[in-house]
PDB file of C-alpha atoms in Angstrom:
ATOM      1  CA  UNK X   1     -24.859 -62.001-102.883  1.00 56.00           C
ATOM      2  CA  UNK X   2     -21.305 -61.790-104.237  1.00 73.00           C
ATOM      3  CA  UNK X   3     -20.531 -60.432-107.678  1.00 87.00           C
ATOM      4  CA  UNK X   4     -19.654 -63.175-110.144  1.00 89.00           C
ATOM      5  CA  UNK X   5     -16.992 -63.203-112.840  1.00 92.00           C
ATOM      6  CA  UNK X   6     -16.288 -65.762-115.544  1.00 94.00           C
ATOM      7  CA  UNK X   7     -12.717 -66.411-116.594  1.00 92.00           C
ATOM      8  CA  UNK X   8     -11.121 -68.484-119.341  1.00 94.00           C
ATOM      9  CA  UNK X   9      -9.015 -71.234-117.795  1.00 97.00           C
ATOM     10  CA  UNK X  10      -6.499 -73.519-119.461  1.00 97.00           C
ATOM     11  CA  UNK X  11      -5.316 -77.035-118.757  1.00 97.00           C
ATOM     12  CA  UNK X  12      -1.569 -77.626-118.805  1.00 98.00           C
ATOM     13  CA  UNK X  13      -1.851 -80.088-121.703  1.00 98.00           C
ATOM     14  CA  UNK X  14      -3.889 -77.600-123.786  1.00 97.00           C
ATOM     15  CA  UNK X  15      -1.705 -74.558-123.190  1.00 96.00           C
ATOM     16  CA  UNK X  16       0.639 -74.982-126.186  1.00 95.00           C
ATOM     17  CA  UNK X  17      -2.355 -75.241-128.541  1.00 95.00           C
ATOM     18  CA  UNK X  18      -4.092 -72.239-126.960  1.00 94.00           C
ATOM     19  CA  UNK X  19      -0.884 -70.212-127.193  1.00 93.00           C
ATOM     20  CA  UNK X  20      -0.402 -71.225-130.839  1.00 92.00           C
ATOM     21  CA  UNK X  21      -3.940 -70.015-131.651  1.00 91.00           C
ATOM     22  CA  UNK X  22      -3.431 -66.611-130.064  1.00 88.00           C
ATOM     23  CA  UNK X  23      -2.402 -63.655-132.222  1.00 80.00           C
ATOM     24  CA  UNK X  24       0.959 -62.192-131.250  1.00 75.00           C
ATOM     25  CA  UNK X  25      -0.570 -58.890-130.154  1.00 66.00           C
ATOM     26  CA  UNK X  26      -2.266 -60.845-127.353  1.00 70.00           C
ATOM     27  CA  UNK X  27       0.876 -62.566-126.133  1.00 79.00           C
ATOM     28  CA  UNK X  28       0.277 -65.170-123.518  1.00 90.00           C
ATOM     29  CA  UNK X  29       3.173 -66.030-121.216  1.00 93.00           C
ATOM     30  CA  UNK X  30       5.618 -68.523-122.707  1.00 91.00           C
ATOM     31  CA  UNK X  31       4.775 -71.363-120.356  1.00 94.00           C
ATOM     32  CA  UNK X  32       1.716 -72.736-118.637  1.00 97.00           C
ATOM     33  CA  UNK X  33       3.420 -72.280-115.265  1.00 98.00           C
ATOM     34  CA  UNK X  34       3.928 -68.555-115.923  1.00 96.00           C
ATOM     35  CA  UNK X  35       0.333 -68.153-117.075  1.00 96.00           C
ATOM     36  CA  UNK X  36      -0.995 -70.189-114.136  1.00 97.00           C
ATOM     37  CA  UNK X  37       0.924 -68.100-111.600  1.00 97.00           C
ATOM     38  CA  UNK X  38      -0.471 -64.862-113.033  1.00 96.00           C
ATOM     39  CA  UNK X  39      -4.021 -66.181-113.437  1.00 96.00           C
ATOM     40  CA  UNK X  40      -4.110 -67.766-109.989  1.00 97.00           C
ATOM     41  CA  UNK X  41      -2.904 -64.519-108.442  1.00 97.00           C
ATOM     42  CA  UNK X  42      -5.574 -62.519-110.284  1.00 95.00           C
ATOM     43  CA  UNK X  43      -8.306 -64.931-109.171  1.00 95.00           C
ATOM     44  CA  UNK X  44      -7.103 -64.800-105.556  1.00 96.00           C
ATOM     45  CA  UNK X  45      -7.192 -60.996-105.624  1.00 95.00           C
ATOM     46  CA  UNK X  46     -10.712 -60.961-107.045  1.00 94.00           C
ATOM     47  CA  UNK X  47     -11.898 -63.507-104.495  1.00 94.00           C
ATOM     48  CA  UNK X  48     -10.303 -61.542-101.643  1.00 94.00           C
ATOM     49  CA  UNK X  49     -12.475 -58.625-102.752  1.00 92.00           C
ATOM     50  CA  UNK X  50     -15.604 -60.774-102.430  1.00 92.00           C
ATOM     51  CA  UNK X  51     -16.023 -61.786-106.054  1.00 93.00           C
ATOM     52  CA  UNK X  52     -17.020 -65.306-107.031  1.00 94.00           C
ATOM     53  CA  UNK X  53     -14.831 -66.426-109.957  1.00 94.00           C
ATOM     54  CA  UNK X  54     -16.061 -69.182-112.246  1.00 94.00           C
ATOM     55  CA  UNK X  55     -13.184 -70.787-114.153  1.00 95.00           C
ATOM     56  CA  UNK X  56     -14.282 -72.087-117.553  1.00 96.00           C
ATOM     57  CA  UNK X  57     -11.935 -74.596-119.176  1.00 96.00           C
ATOM     58  CA  UNK X  58     -11.128 -73.644-122.763  1.00 96.00           C
ATOM     59  CA  UNK X  59     -10.738 -76.587-125.125  1.00 97.00           C
ATOM     60  CA  UNK X  60      -8.493 -75.351-127.956  1.00 97.00           C
ATOM     61  CA  UNK X  61     -10.277 -77.267-130.722  1.00 97.00           C
ATOM     62  CA  UNK X  62     -13.709 -76.142-129.540  1.00 97.00           C
ATOM     63  CA  UNK X  63     -12.488 -72.563-129.217  1.00 97.00           C
ATOM     64  CA  UNK X  64     -10.886 -72.582-132.687  1.00 97.00           C
ATOM     65  CA  UNK X  65     -14.148 -73.814-134.227  1.00 97.00           C
ATOM     66  CA  UNK X  66     -16.147 -71.220-132.285  1.00 98.00           C
ATOM     67  CA  UNK X  67     -13.850 -68.467-133.614  1.00 97.00           C
ATOM     68  CA  UNK X  68     -14.045 -69.770-137.174  1.00 97.00           C
ATOM     69  CA  UNK X  69     -17.860 -69.926-137.199  1.00 97.00           C
ATOM     70  CA  UNK X  70     -18.056 -66.350-135.867  1.00 97.00           C
ATOM     71  CA  UNK X  71     -15.221 -65.057-138.036  1.00 97.00           C
ATOM     72  CA  UNK X  72     -13.339 -63.612-135.048  1.00 96.00           C
ATOM     73  CA  UNK X  73      -9.666 -63.691-134.075  1.00 93.00           C
ATOM     74  CA  UNK X  74      -8.788 -66.178-131.314  1.00 94.00           C
ATOM     75  CA  UNK X  75      -7.599 -63.371-129.057  1.00 92.00           C
ATOM     76  CA  UNK X  76      -8.118 -62.426-125.425  1.00 91.00           C
ATOM     77  CA  UNK X  77     -11.492 -60.709-125.904  1.00 93.00           C
ATOM     78  CA  UNK X  78     -12.747 -63.700-127.906  1.00 94.00           C
ATOM     79  CA  UNK X  79     -11.548 -66.126-125.198  1.00 94.00           C
ATOM     80  CA  UNK X  80     -13.475 -64.072-122.648  1.00 94.00           C
ATOM     81  CA  UNK X  81     -16.633 -64.058-124.775  1.00 96.00           C
ATOM     82  CA  UNK X  82     -16.305 -67.786-125.438  1.00 97.00           C
ATOM     83  CA  UNK X  83     -15.936 -68.474-121.700  1.00 96.00           C
ATOM     84  CA  UNK X  84     -19.008 -66.377-120.888  1.00 95.00           C
ATOM     85  CA  UNK X  85     -21.102 -68.146-123.547  1.00 95.00           C
ATOM     86  CA  UNK X  86     -19.880 -71.560-122.414  1.00 94.00           C
ATOM     87  CA  UNK X  87     -20.614 -70.721-118.776  1.00 93.00           C
ATOM     88  CA  UNK X  88     -24.080 -69.486-119.696  1.00 90.00           C
ATOM     89  CA  UNK X  89     -24.802 -72.722-121.582  1.00 88.00           C
ATOM     90  CA  UNK X  90     -23.538 -74.759-118.611  1.00 84.00           C
ATOM     91  CA  UNK X  91     -25.748 -72.781-116.226  1.00 82.00           C
ATOM     92  CA  UNK X  92     -28.743 -73.529-118.473  1.00 83.00           C
ATOM     93  CA  UNK X  93     -27.731 -77.184-118.784  1.00 76.00           C
ATOM     94  CA  UNK X  94     -27.256 -77.001-122.565  1.00 65.00           C
ATOM     95  CA  UNK X  95     -23.482 -77.434-122.724  1.00 60.00           C
TER      96      UNK X  95
END
């Protein structure tokens, strides 16, 4: 069985809102295309090493609310945690 990884994934139309939420110390690339090129490359590398990568779409409004209720910054580590929790809920059929 392949190792499995969960990654936060953005839609083009949501990228400006996601970027606006992110603290400056966790700079995302300026454009969706730049981010997508980097993220797609990282996923391809992981998959070439036998890892199964589950892309979890991050809705900016849902993520902002999640951060607010947990009193956490909407940064990279929080996006990762949110994606893992969302994936877990989807796997259980509760999302």
